[in-house]
Amino acid sequence: FASYYGDHMVLQKEPAGAVVWGYGEPGAVVIVAVSGDGGLVLMKKTAQVKEPSGTWTTILDPMDQGGPYMLTARQGSENVTLRDIYFGDVWLCSGQSNMVMTVLQITNASRELAAAAHYPYVRVFAAAPSRSDVELDDLEHIDLPWSIPTAENLGHGNFTYFSAVCWLLGRYLYEALRYPVGLVEVAWGGTPIEAWSSPRALQACGLLEDMRRVKGIQFWAHVFCPFSPALSPSISPHQHFSGPQTPSVLWNAMIHPLLNMTLRGIAWYQGEANAFLHTDQYNCTFPALIADWRRAFHAGSAGQTELLLPFGFVQLSTYRQQSPQNSFARLRWHQTADVGVVPNARMPRTFMAVAMDLCDEHSPYGSIHPQDKQNVAHRLQLGARAVAYGEKNLVFQGPFPTRAVLEVTRALLNITYSQQLVWHRRDMPAFEVCCSSPVSLCRWLPAPMVAVGSHMVTLALGGCGTLVLALRYAWAEWPCEYQSCALYNTQGLPAPPFL
């Protein structure tokens, strides 16, 4: 079998068929069998080993959720048997260091690690960081083979394995679904989206040639490892925070080898690196990556992974308080393809966890790495349940404006929102208006909230008078305090930023 098959794994359940693949003697026939716990053979498949690659592939019949099963592949007198196999939903988790943070590093870590033993049907797998200049057919290294969760393999170390966001997302989904969930972590800290993108995706955004050689790798280590005395002296910024910047090297080594897998969905936590690199191209590179990964997984699994594979992501949290920079704000906006909310026409079947109110100034791993990953995963799983699983009447995102009406005589602007509003911070300068032209050179002025109704916010335009050319909300690197933005809905989900 390919190196990432093993005991305890989860394969994708019906209505899709799980793809199984491996290696053999060219020209030989491989017999694949699925057996029940008592040894009764439930399914047999045959596959011929291709020449000259020496690989074989077969698609299992769709299986209902459950287990345990045995999976056997036999070629002549040789056979490999994998045990304790379950069928459920398989989710891929990818991104940079906030996805890599382990359960050991998050809020209430000891309690979360102790709880791992209560979830034996949420299985975990982690690929090791690896790069390649050419597309690989198999992973070069594995950090964690398919495993039943334990405190050790969920908290192996700092920025190693297993991903806290991925684990909590899977655990919350299991609590909602009540059937097995398989989690595949493929992430590397300090990496831009260009490294995870195929040449096709980069070419679609005109970045392929521009990214042939990215300079300033020494700068990255400094930016993404703001040291704290709480950090162990053994932690190196180069080791944990400076991943490869070269285009497509992570696509080649860490995504391409997995394309045969049948998946249920993808979770993505990345973008901090692109707040400093090609920030204003992210409104192309991110939708292009989503579309390209979807096409590639669909083709690689012979159509078993659905073409519009559900894709969830975390909108950027925070980095530096009172920073005059707006690169984080721009990147948050570009994460939605400049629409503000998802799903949208450019990003269908996607869902987003807003995280700008989960800031953590005193995180021992630097403020760019907030420790509250529970709320991140909670918001992600709400989106997954609504978008991927079609759960009706589930509110999974905060309120967003639907219209704005100017009261000229009173110099007020009334903004109508899509949901009932809860006003958390009356003193927060959340809204700003632009009243100069061109907008690209705008001098933004505060627009205080003078009233908040059930669905409407009224802003005082102040020095802008009646000439309002643009409006923005929460447009800052650190726009909220912890769990305290200006506006939420009644479910406690923050209103996302907009321009």
Tab-separated table of C-alpha atoms in Angstrom:
chain	number	residue	atom	x	y	z
A	1	PHE	CA	0.000	0.000	0.000
A	2	ALA	CA	0.960	3.623	-0.256
A	3	SER	CA	2.857	4.555	2.873
A	4	TYR	CA	-0.027	6.434	4.482
A	5	TYR	CA	-2.371	3.490	4.649
A	6	GLY	CA	-2.225	1.663	7.949
A	7	ASP	CA	-4.104	0.180	10.863
A	8	HIS	CA	-6.721	2.448	12.484
A	9	MET	CA	-7.355	4.513	9.356
A	10	VAL	CA	-10.682	5.971	8.270
A	11	LEU	CA	-11.818	5.590	4.668
A	12	GLN	CA	-14.513	7.736	3.092
A	13	LYS	CA	-17.985	6.294	3.495
A	14	GLU	CA	-20.881	6.248	1.036
A	15	PRO	CA	-22.160	7.684	-1.234
A	16	ALA	CA	-18.574	7.858	-2.510
A	17	GLY	CA	-16.285	4.884	-2.928
A	18	ALA	CA	-12.959	4.973	-1.122
A	19	VAL	CA	-9.934	4.804	-3.417
A	20	VAL	CA	-7.223	2.331	-2.385
A	21	TRP	CA	-3.858	2.261	-4.121
A	22	GLY	CA	-0.388	0.841	-3.744
A	23	TYR	CA	2.620	-0.771	-5.377
A	24	GLY	CA	3.300	-4.188	-6.883
A	25	GLU	CA	5.113	-6.169	-9.517
A	26	PRO	CA	4.412	-4.585	-12.928
A	27	GLY	CA	1.829	-6.629	-14.789
A	28	ALA	CA	0.744	-8.610	-11.714
A	29	VAL	CA	-2.845	-8.760	-10.443
A	30	VAL	CA	-3.620	-7.504	-6.926
A	31	ILE	CA	-6.722	-8.765	-5.084
A	32	VAL	CA	-8.151	-6.345	-2.522
A	33	ALA	CA	-10.638	-7.661	0.035
A	34	VAL	CA	-12.667	-6.008	2.789
A	35	SER	CA	-13.605	-8.341	5.648
A	36	GLY	CA	-15.820	-7.947	8.663
A	37	ASP	CA	-14.671	-8.404	12.225
A	38	GLY	CA	-15.378	-12.137	12.058
A	39	GLY	CA	-13.342	-12.614	8.875
A	40	LEU	CA	-16.332	-12.763	6.496
A	41	VAL	CA	-15.301	-11.250	3.146
A	42	LEU	CA	-17.715	-8.457	2.258
A	43	MET	CA	-16.108	-7.214	-0.940
A	44	LYS	CA	-13.383	-8.203	-3.394
A	45	LYS	CA	-11.725	-6.056	-6.037
A	46	THR	CA	-8.980	-6.823	-8.536
A	47	ALA	CA	-6.470	-4.373	-9.936
A	48	GLN	CA	-3.614	-4.798	-12.375
A	49	VAL	CA	-0.247	-3.260	-11.546
A	50	LYS	CA	0.588	-0.701	-14.216
A	51	GLU	CA	3.816	-0.589	-16.122
A	52	PRO	CA	6.298	1.024	-15.744
A	53	SER	CA	5.135	2.808	-12.560
A	54	GLY	CA	4.477	-0.375	-10.572
A	55	THR	CA	1.303	1.133	-9.108
A	56	TRP	CA	-2.249	-0.150	-8.843
A	57	THR	CA	-5.537	1.537	-7.920
A	58	THR	CA	-9.012	0.305	-7.126
A	59	ILE	CA	-12.246	1.901	-5.945
A	60	LEU	CA	-14.117	0.152	-3.147
A	61	ASP	CA	-17.884	-0.159	-3.290
A	62	PRO	CA	-19.584	2.582	-1.257
A	63	MET	CA	-19.721	1.492	2.378
A	64	ASP	CA	-21.997	2.662	5.174
A	65	GLN	CA	-20.363	4.281	8.175
A	66	GLY	CA	-18.904	1.983	10.795
A	67	GLY	CA	-16.416	-0.812	11.391
A	68	PRO	CA	-14.089	-2.317	12.353
A	69	TYR	CA	-13.007	-3.982	9.104
A	70	MET	CA	-9.885	-5.619	7.746
A	71	LEU	CA	-8.470	-4.565	4.405
A	72	THR	CA	-6.195	-7.024	2.617
A	73	ALA	CA	-4.202	-6.643	-0.592
A	74	ARG	CA	-2.721	-9.854	-2.056
A	75	GLN	CA	-0.338	-10.365	-4.961
A	76	GLY	CA	0.513	-14.025	-5.455
A	77	SER	CA	1.779	-15.387	-2.136
A	78	GLU	CA	2.407	-11.931	-0.696
A	79	ASN	CA	-0.251	-10.021	1.214
A	80	VAL	CA	-0.646	-6.995	3.452
A	81	THR	CA	-3.458	-6.771	5.992
A	82	LEU	CA	-4.631	-3.570	7.655
A	83	ARG	CA	-6.830	-3.848	10.749
A	84	ASP	CA	-9.256	-1.733	12.727
A	85	ILE	CA	-10.421	0.133	9.613
A	86	TYR	CA	-13.517	2.315	9.816
A	87	PHE	CA	-15.626	4.075	7.215
A	88	GLY	CA	-16.662	7.642	7.928
A	89	ASP	CA	-15.824	11.124	6.669
A	90	VAL	CA	-12.257	12.148	5.809
A	91	TRP	CA	-11.187	15.781	6.158
A	92	LEU	CA	-7.881	17.262	4.984
A	93	CYS	CA	-6.403	20.099	7.080
A	94	SER	CA	-3.739	22.344	5.567
A	95	GLY	CA	-2.091	25.731	5.987
A	96	GLN	CA	0.659	27.377	7.996
A	97	SER	CA	1.663	27.687	11.662
A	98	ASN	CA	-1.765	28.394	13.176
A	99	MET	CA	-2.887	25.103	11.644
A	100	VAL	CA	0.317	23.407	12.845
A	101	MET	CA	-0.093	24.442	16.511
A	102	THR	CA	-0.698	21.299	18.559
A	103	VAL	CA	-3.253	20.667	21.280
A	104	LEU	CA	-0.357	21.038	23.745
A	105	GLN	CA	-0.118	24.747	22.838
A	106	ILE	CA	-3.720	25.892	23.159
A	107	THR	CA	-5.945	27.179	25.948
A	108	ASN	CA	-6.868	24.478	28.496
A	109	ALA	CA	-4.363	22.136	26.879
A	110	SER	CA	-4.202	19.607	29.724
A	111	ARG	CA	-7.983	19.226	29.775
A	112	GLU	CA	-8.152	18.873	25.995
A	113	LEU	CA	-5.363	16.266	25.968
A	114	ALA	CA	-7.041	14.274	28.734
A	115	ALA	CA	-10.290	14.249	26.720
A	116	ALA	CA	-8.615	12.603	23.708
A	117	ALA	CA	-9.258	9.091	25.008
A	118	HIS	CA	-13.024	9.681	24.802
A	119	TYR	CA	-12.890	9.955	20.991
A	120	PRO	CA	-11.422	6.690	19.640
A	121	TYR	CA	-13.426	7.011	16.407
A	122	VAL	CA	-11.792	10.298	15.438
A	123	ARG	CA	-8.608	9.042	13.793
A	124	VAL	CA	-5.574	11.206	13.016
A	125	PHE	CA	-2.750	11.199	10.468
A	126	ALA	CA	0.003	13.796	9.893
A	127	ALA	CA	2.322	14.114	6.928
A	128	ALA	CA	5.813	15.398	7.664
A	129	PRO	CA	6.905	18.742	6.186
A	130	SER	CA	8.461	18.074	2.801
A	131	ARG	CA	9.193	20.034	-0.353
A	132	SER	CA	9.910	19.014	-3.930
A	133	ASP	CA	10.652	20.712	-7.229
A	134	VAL	CA	8.642	18.025	-9.072
A	135	GLU	CA	5.258	16.447	-8.407
A	136	LEU	CA	5.586	13.348	-6.225
A	137	ASP	CA	3.298	10.316	-6.253
A	138	ASP	CA	3.929	9.373	-2.626
A	139	LEU	CA	4.699	11.218	0.578
A	140	GLU	CA	8.393	11.227	1.386
A	141	HIS	CA	7.927	11.230	5.183
A	142	ILE	CA	5.168	10.792	7.770
A	143	ASP	CA	5.101	12.340	11.231
A	144	LEU	CA	2.110	10.376	12.525
A	145	PRO	CA	0.700	7.249	10.831
A	146	TRP	CA	-3.034	6.631	11.167
A	147	SER	CA	-3.615	6.553	14.921
A	148	ILE	CA	-6.223	6.465	17.633
A	149	PRO	CA	-5.929	9.815	19.435
A	150	THR	CA	-3.883	9.967	22.618
A	151	ALA	CA	-2.487	12.821	24.682
A	152	GLU	CA	0.947	12.070	23.237
A	153	ASN	CA	0.066	12.193	19.556
A	154	LEU	CA	-2.177	15.243	19.949
A	155	GLY	CA	0.478	17.138	21.874
A	156	HIS	CA	3.742	15.768	20.599
A	157	GLY	CA	5.451	19.163	20.861
A	158	ASN	CA	5.303	22.771	19.758
A	159	PHE	CA	4.385	23.193	16.098
A	160	THR	CA	4.762	19.469	15.358
A	161	TYR	CA	1.669	17.258	15.506
A	162	PHE	CA	-1.212	16.964	15.825
A	163	SER	CA	-3.011	20.135	14.664
A	164	ALA	CA	-5.281	21.543	17.374
A	165	VAL	CA	-7.650	23.225	14.906
A	166	CYS	CA	-7.912	20.042	12.849
A	167	TRP	CA	-8.431	17.856	15.912
A	168	LEU	CA	-11.090	20.097	17.439
A	169	LEU	CA	-12.916	20.443	14.123
A	170	GLY	CA	-12.998	16.661	13.781
A	171	ARG	CA	-14.060	16.167	17.365
A	172	TYR	CA	-16.889	18.691	17.088
A	173	LEU	CA	-18.030	17.111	13.819
A	174	TYR	CA	-17.987	13.672	15.435
A	175	GLU	CA	-20.158	14.978	18.271
A	176	ALA	CA	-22.666	16.238	15.681
A	177	LEU	CA	-22.473	13.300	13.231
A	178	ARG	CA	-21.916	10.395	15.652
A	179	TYR	CA	-19.880	8.373	13.169
A	180	PRO	CA	-16.124	8.032	12.478
A	181	VAL	CA	-14.094	10.997	11.259
A	182	GLY	CA	-10.621	10.750	9.731
A	183	LEU	CA	-8.309	13.774	9.903
A	184	VAL	CA	-5.286	14.277	7.639
A	185	GLU	CA	-2.898	17.093	8.599
A	186	VAL	CA	-0.703	18.477	5.811
A	187	ALA	CA	0.685	21.829	6.988
A	188	TRP	CA	3.896	23.828	7.356
A	189	GLY	CA	4.447	27.042	9.329
A	190	GLY	CA	5.514	30.286	7.688
A	191	THR	CA	4.451	29.298	4.178
A	192	PRO	CA	2.701	31.474	1.571
A	193	ILE	CA	-0.171	30.255	-0.569
A	194	GLU	CA	2.108	30.206	-3.615
A	195	ALA	CA	4.048	27.231	-2.200
A	196	TRP	CA	0.774	25.272	-1.845
A	197	SER	CA	-0.457	26.194	-5.331
A	198	SER	CA	0.057	24.178	-8.488
A	199	PRO	CA	1.685	25.894	-11.492
A	200	ARG	CA	-1.786	25.902	-13.107
A	201	ALA	CA	-3.261	27.926	-10.247
A	202	LEU	CA	-0.359	30.379	-10.181
A	203	GLN	CA	-0.509	30.836	-13.937
A	204	ALA	CA	-4.216	31.665	-13.684
A	205	CYS	CA	-3.235	34.639	-11.490
A	206	GLY	CA	-0.211	35.709	-13.504
A	207	LEU	CA	2.193	34.816	-10.710
A	208	LEU	CA	4.102	31.843	-12.076
A	209	GLU	CA	7.090	33.727	-13.438
A	210	ASP	CA	7.022	36.322	-10.689
A	211	MET	CA	7.350	33.599	-8.040
A	212	ARG	CA	10.269	31.746	-9.561
A	213	ARG	CA	12.530	33.217	-6.946
A	214	VAL	CA	11.229	34.864	-3.783
A	215	LYS	CA	13.790	36.743	-1.750
A	216	GLY	CA	13.944	37.707	1.876
A	217	ILE	CA	13.764	34.324	3.604
A	218	GLN	CA	15.819	35.701	6.501
A	219	PHE	CA	13.138	38.373	6.949
A	220	TRP	CA	10.453	35.716	7.342
A	221	ALA	CA	12.076	34.183	10.392
A	222	HIS	CA	12.104	37.559	12.100
A	223	VAL	CA	8.499	38.386	11.215
A	224	PHE	CA	6.968	35.104	12.273
A	225	CYS	CA	8.854	34.372	15.469
A	226	PRO	CA	8.434	37.239	17.906
A	227	PHE	CA	10.323	35.571	20.744
A	228	SER	CA	9.083	35.395	24.295
A	229	PRO	CA	10.939	34.248	27.436
A	230	ALA	CA	8.306	31.519	27.678
A	231	LEU	CA	9.685	29.922	24.519
A	232	SER	CA	12.087	27.067	24.999
A	233	PRO	CA	15.680	27.947	24.008
A	234	SER	CA	15.590	24.910	21.728
A	235	ILE	CA	12.887	26.471	19.544
A	236	SER	CA	14.428	28.015	16.468
A	237	PRO	CA	12.558	30.512	14.289
A	238	HIS	CA	14.076	28.879	11.212
A	239	GLN	CA	12.956	25.451	12.377
A	240	HIS	CA	9.352	26.283	13.136
A	241	PHE	CA	8.376	29.475	11.360
A	242	SER	CA	10.294	29.796	8.110
A	243	GLY	CA	8.792	27.362	5.667
A	244	PRO	CA	9.639	27.253	1.984
A	245	GLN	CA	8.535	30.169	-0.176
A	246	THR	CA	9.273	28.675	-3.607
A	247	PRO	CA	6.188	28.260	-5.782
A	248	SER	CA	4.498	24.840	-5.889
A	249	VAL	CA	7.071	22.981	-3.753
A	250	LEU	CA	4.477	22.014	-1.116
A	251	TRP	CA	1.853	21.242	-3.736
A	252	ASN	CA	4.402	18.891	-5.306
A	253	ALA	CA	5.489	17.105	-2.131
A	254	MET	CA	2.505	17.254	0.243
A	255	ILE	CA	-0.715	17.660	-1.791
A	256	HIS	CA	-0.064	15.878	-5.086
A	257	PRO	CA	0.687	12.536	-3.343
A	258	LEU	CA	-2.760	12.637	-1.691
A	259	LEU	CA	-4.872	13.314	-4.783
A	260	ASN	CA	-6.090	9.708	-4.996
A	261	MET	CA	-7.776	10.033	-1.598
A	262	THR	CA	-11.536	10.260	-1.401
A	263	LEU	CA	-12.271	13.295	0.781
A	264	ARG	CA	-15.353	14.801	2.415
A	265	GLY	CA	-13.920	18.292	2.890
A	266	ILE	CA	-10.923	20.556	3.412
A	267	ALA	CA	-10.069	22.974	6.240
A	268	TRP	CA	-7.494	25.718	5.559
A	269	TYR	CA	-5.750	28.079	7.992
A	270	GLN	CA	-3.234	30.204	6.099
A	271	GLY	CA	-2.661	33.781	5.081
A	272	GLU	CA	-0.362	35.419	7.612
A	273	ALA	CA	2.583	34.929	5.239
A	274	ASN	CA	0.666	36.604	2.421
A	275	ALA	CA	0.041	39.670	4.546
A	276	PHE	CA	3.681	40.348	3.579
A	277	LEU	CA	3.855	38.750	0.130
A	278	HIS	CA	1.560	39.342	-2.867
A	279	THR	CA	-1.150	40.525	-0.485
A	280	ASP	CA	-3.341	42.115	-3.134
A	281	GLN	CA	-3.114	39.071	-5.401
A	282	TYR	CA	-4.703	36.852	-2.719
A	283	ASN	CA	-8.163	37.672	-4.079
A	284	CYS	CA	-7.056	35.615	-7.092
A	285	THR	CA	-4.596	33.095	-5.630
A	286	PHE	CA	-6.957	31.836	-2.939
A	287	PRO	CA	-10.028	31.195	-5.147
A	288	ALA	CA	-7.651	29.726	-7.736
A	289	LEU	CA	-6.155	27.311	-5.188
A	290	ILE	CA	-9.615	26.199	-4.060
A	291	ALA	CA	-10.803	25.577	-7.621
A	292	ASP	CA	-7.568	23.832	-8.583
A	293	TRP	CA	-7.473	21.552	-5.529
A	294	ARG	CA	-11.091	20.619	-6.148
A	295	ARG	CA	-10.451	19.681	-9.770
A	296	ALA	CA	-7.300	17.766	-8.832
A	297	PHE	CA	-8.864	15.723	-6.008
A	298	HIS	CA	-11.907	14.993	-8.161
A	299	ALA	CA	-9.747	13.762	-11.039
A	300	GLY	CA	-7.260	11.928	-8.824
A	301	SER	CA	-10.018	9.950	-7.129
A	302	ALA	CA	-11.700	9.069	-10.452
A	303	GLY	CA	-14.655	11.267	-9.534
A	304	GLN	CA	-15.206	9.873	-6.025
A	305	THR	CA	-14.265	13.162	-4.323
A	306	GLU	CA	-17.019	15.545	-5.363
A	307	LEU	CA	-16.132	18.345	-7.744
A	308	LEU	CA	-17.403	21.088	-5.437
A	309	LEU	CA	-15.580	19.699	-2.427
A	310	PRO	CA	-16.579	21.704	0.692
A	311	PHE	CA	-13.748	24.058	1.617
A	312	GLY	CA	-13.613	25.855	4.963
A	313	PHE	CA	-11.051	28.396	6.091
A	314	VAL	CA	-10.130	30.647	8.996
A	315	GLN	CA	-10.098	34.363	8.377
A	316	LEU	CA	-6.954	35.949	9.821
A	317	SER	CA	-6.857	36.776	13.504
A	318	THR	CA	-4.512	39.546	14.663
A	319	TYR	CA	-0.832	40.366	14.926
A	320	ARG	CA	0.247	43.768	16.279
A	321	GLN	CA	-1.799	46.164	18.401
A	322	GLN	CA	-2.087	49.769	17.201
A	323	SER	CA	-0.198	48.962	14.022
A	324	PRO	CA	-0.624	51.557	11.278
A	325	GLN	CA	-0.379	48.786	8.682
A	326	ASN	CA	-3.512	47.488	6.967
A	327	SER	CA	-2.083	44.369	5.308
A	328	PHE	CA	-3.988	42.032	7.655
A	329	ALA	CA	-7.216	43.899	6.927
A	330	ARG	CA	-6.619	43.709	3.180
A	331	LEU	CA	-5.776	40.022	3.400
A	332	ARG	CA	-8.980	39.294	5.372
A	333	TRP	CA	-10.978	41.027	2.634
A	334	HIS	CA	-9.141	39.154	-0.116
A	335	GLN	CA	-9.820	35.852	1.663
A	336	THR	CA	-13.451	36.334	0.608
A	337	ALA	CA	-12.495	37.323	-2.972
A	338	ASP	CA	-13.400	40.914	-2.007
A	339	VAL	CA	-17.031	40.068	-1.299
A	340	GLY	CA	-16.929	39.989	2.498
A	341	VAL	CA	-18.852	36.780	3.100
A	342	VAL	CA	-18.819	33.240	1.751
A	343	PRO	CA	-20.181	31.254	0.032
A	344	ASN	CA	-20.246	33.666	-2.887
A	345	ALA	CA	-20.195	33.458	-6.697
A	346	ARG	CA	-16.399	33.255	-6.875
A	347	MET	CA	-16.129	30.874	-3.915
A	348	PRO	CA	-19.099	28.475	-3.972
A	349	ARG	CA	-19.501	25.844	-1.229
A	350	THR	CA	-17.009	27.512	1.058
A	351	PHE	CA	-17.350	28.542	4.699
A	352	MET	CA	-15.338	30.858	6.935
A	353	ALA	CA	-14.520	31.175	10.624
A	354	VAL	CA	-14.019	34.827	11.556
A	355	ALA	CA	-11.180	35.032	14.105
A	356	MET	CA	-10.318	38.728	14.457
A	357	ASP	CA	-11.857	38.762	17.971
A	358	LEU	CA	-9.792	35.796	19.185
A	359	CYS	CA	-6.657	37.917	19.615
A	360	ASP	CA	-4.048	36.935	22.169
A	361	GLU	CA	-1.509	39.624	23.011
A	362	HIS	CA	0.188	37.458	25.641
A	363	SER	CA	0.431	34.184	23.718
A	364	PRO	CA	3.779	32.542	24.576
A	365	TYR	CA	4.109	31.769	20.853
A	366	GLY	CA	3.722	35.380	19.766
A	367	SER	CA	0.514	37.327	19.229
A	368	ILE	CA	0.273	36.018	15.672
A	369	HIS	CA	-0.433	32.595	17.262
A	370	PRO	CA	-3.501	33.008	19.516
A	371	GLN	CA	-4.154	30.072	21.846
A	372	ASP	CA	-7.958	30.030	21.637
A	373	LYS	CA	-8.363	27.395	18.951
A	374	GLN	CA	-11.614	26.071	20.430
A	375	ASN	CA	-13.639	29.022	19.170
A	376	VAL	CA	-11.888	28.836	15.798
A	377	ALA	CA	-12.846	25.174	15.415
A	378	HIS	CA	-16.357	25.770	16.761
A	379	ARG	CA	-17.008	28.401	14.104
A	380	LEU	CA	-15.495	26.187	11.425
A	381	GLN	CA	-17.696	23.237	12.333
A	382	LEU	CA	-20.806	25.428	12.218
A	383	GLY	CA	-19.885	26.275	8.629
A	384	ALA	CA	-19.126	22.658	7.833
A	385	ARG	CA	-22.465	21.494	9.175
A	386	ALA	CA	-24.330	24.157	7.187
A	387	VAL	CA	-22.391	24.058	3.919
A	388	ALA	CA	-20.920	20.543	3.712
A	389	TYR	CA	-23.725	18.669	5.468
A	390	GLY	CA	-26.680	20.872	4.543
A	391	GLU	CA	-27.961	21.352	8.078
A	392	LYS	CA	-30.936	23.669	7.748
A	393	ASN	CA	-31.565	26.791	9.821
A	394	LEU	CA	-28.084	26.684	11.332
A	395	VAL	CA	-26.546	30.136	11.733
A	396	PHE	CA	-22.877	29.774	10.855
A	397	GLN	CA	-21.713	33.328	10.152
A	398	GLY	CA	-22.129	36.764	11.636
A	399	PRO	CA	-24.264	39.659	10.368
A	400	PHE	CA	-23.363	41.432	7.125
A	401	PRO	CA	-24.741	44.718	5.729
A	402	THR	CA	-27.369	44.536	3.015
A	403	ARG	CA	-27.967	48.246	2.338
A	404	ALA	CA	-26.948	51.756	3.393
A	405	VAL	CA	-29.174	54.849	3.319
A	406	LEU	CA	-27.888	58.399	3.774
A	407	GLU	CA	-29.921	60.900	5.811
A	408	VAL	CA	-28.584	64.062	4.174
A	409	THR	CA	-30.186	66.640	6.430
A	410	ARG	CA	-28.938	64.985	9.638
A	411	ALA	CA	-25.566	63.774	8.245
A	412	LEU	CA	-26.322	60.215	9.319
A	413	LEU	CA	-25.777	56.902	7.574
A	414	ASN	CA	-28.162	54.014	8.322
A	415	ILE	CA	-26.742	50.531	7.626
A	416	THR	CA	-29.135	47.598	7.525
A	417	TYR	CA	-27.749	44.199	8.525
A	418	SER	CA	-28.819	40.699	7.585
A	419	GLN	CA	-29.235	39.470	11.169
A	420	GLN	CA	-30.284	40.741	14.570
A	421	LEU	CA	-27.443	42.706	16.091
A	422	VAL	CA	-25.787	42.693	19.487
A	423	TRP	CA	-23.706	45.809	20.241
A	424	HIS	CA	-20.659	44.821	22.313
A	425	ARG	CA	-18.387	47.852	22.222
A	426	ARG	CA	-19.969	51.295	22.086
A	427	ASP	CA	-16.588	53.006	22.398
A	428	MET	CA	-14.882	51.099	19.607
A	429	PRO	CA	-14.040	53.117	16.457
A	430	ALA	CA	-15.198	50.296	14.229
A	431	PHE	CA	-16.623	52.214	11.264
A	432	GLU	CA	-14.741	54.651	9.056
A	433	VAL	CA	-15.843	56.698	6.056
A	434	CYS	CA	-13.992	58.122	3.100
A	435	CYS	CA	-15.047	61.474	1.723
A	436	SER	CA	-12.183	62.351	-0.585
A	437	SER	CA	-11.360	61.355	-4.118
A	438	PRO	CA	-9.814	59.177	-5.395
A	439	VAL	CA	-10.757	56.471	-2.907
A	440	SER	CA	-7.370	54.790	-3.328
A	441	LEU	CA	-5.797	57.845	-1.640
A	442	CYS	CA	-8.539	58.196	0.913
A	443	ARG	CA	-8.218	59.932	4.255
A	444	TRP	CA	-10.393	57.712	6.424
A	445	LEU	CA	-12.370	59.384	9.203
A	446	PRO	CA	-14.078	57.721	12.182
A	447	ALA	CA	-17.846	57.366	11.890
A	448	PRO	CA	-19.145	56.849	15.446
A	449	MET	CA	-22.098	54.562	16.051
A	450	VAL	CA	-24.854	56.723	17.540
A	451	ALA	CA	-27.531	54.032	17.630
A	452	VAL	CA	-27.857	50.287	17.116
A	453	GLY	CA	-31.292	48.783	16.529
A	454	SER	CA	-32.257	45.170	16.039
A	455	HIS	CA	-30.992	45.170	12.437
A	456	MET	CA	-29.685	48.699	11.867
A	457	VAL	CA	-26.617	50.729	12.781
A	458	THR	CA	-26.714	54.530	12.566
A	459	LEU	CA	-23.421	56.324	12.016
A	460	ALA	CA	-22.616	60.007	12.517
A	461	LEU	CA	-20.688	61.236	9.514
A	462	GLY	CA	-18.981	64.083	11.320
A	463	GLY	CA	-16.404	65.826	9.156
A	464	CYS	CA	-17.485	63.897	6.068
A	465	GLY	CA	-20.795	65.711	5.799
A	466	THR	CA	-22.958	64.319	3.048
A	467	LEU	CA	-20.198	63.275	0.638
A	468	VAL	CA	-19.526	59.607	1.482
A	469	LEU	CA	-17.523	57.716	-1.137
A	470	ALA	CA	-16.625	54.593	0.837
A	471	LEU	CA	-17.314	52.852	4.118
A	472	ARG	CA	-15.357	50.209	5.992
A	473	TYR	CA	-15.740	48.205	9.195
A	474	ALA	CA	-13.095	46.611	11.453
A	475	TRP	CA	-10.380	47.589	8.973
A	476	ALA	CA	-7.297	47.225	11.154
A	477	GLU	CA	-4.627	44.714	12.012
A	478	TRP	CA	-6.087	44.414	15.544
A	479	PRO	CA	-9.709	45.601	15.232
A	480	CYS	CA	-11.190	43.949	18.355
A	481	GLU	CA	-10.366	42.967	21.890
A	482	TYR	CA	-10.745	39.340	22.948
A	483	GLN	CA	-14.309	38.235	22.147
A	484	SER	CA	-15.270	41.882	22.000
A	485	CYS	CA	-15.759	43.380	18.560
A	486	ALA	CA	-18.311	46.112	17.986
A	487	LEU	CA	-21.021	43.940	16.441
A	488	TYR	CA	-22.164	40.325	16.853
A	489	ASN	CA	-25.303	38.354	16.171
A	490	THR	CA	-27.425	36.756	18.885
A	491	GLN	CA	-25.471	33.497	18.484
A	492	GLY	CA	-22.236	35.248	19.444
A	493	LEU	CA	-20.683	35.266	15.962
A	494	PRO	CA	-18.852	38.485	15.044
A	495	ALA	CA	-19.770	40.611	12.073
A	496	PRO	CA	-16.996	40.148	9.486
A	497	PRO	CA	-14.988	43.138	8.251
A	498	PHE	CA	-15.928	44.825	5.003
A	499	LEU	CA	-14.884	47.591	2.651
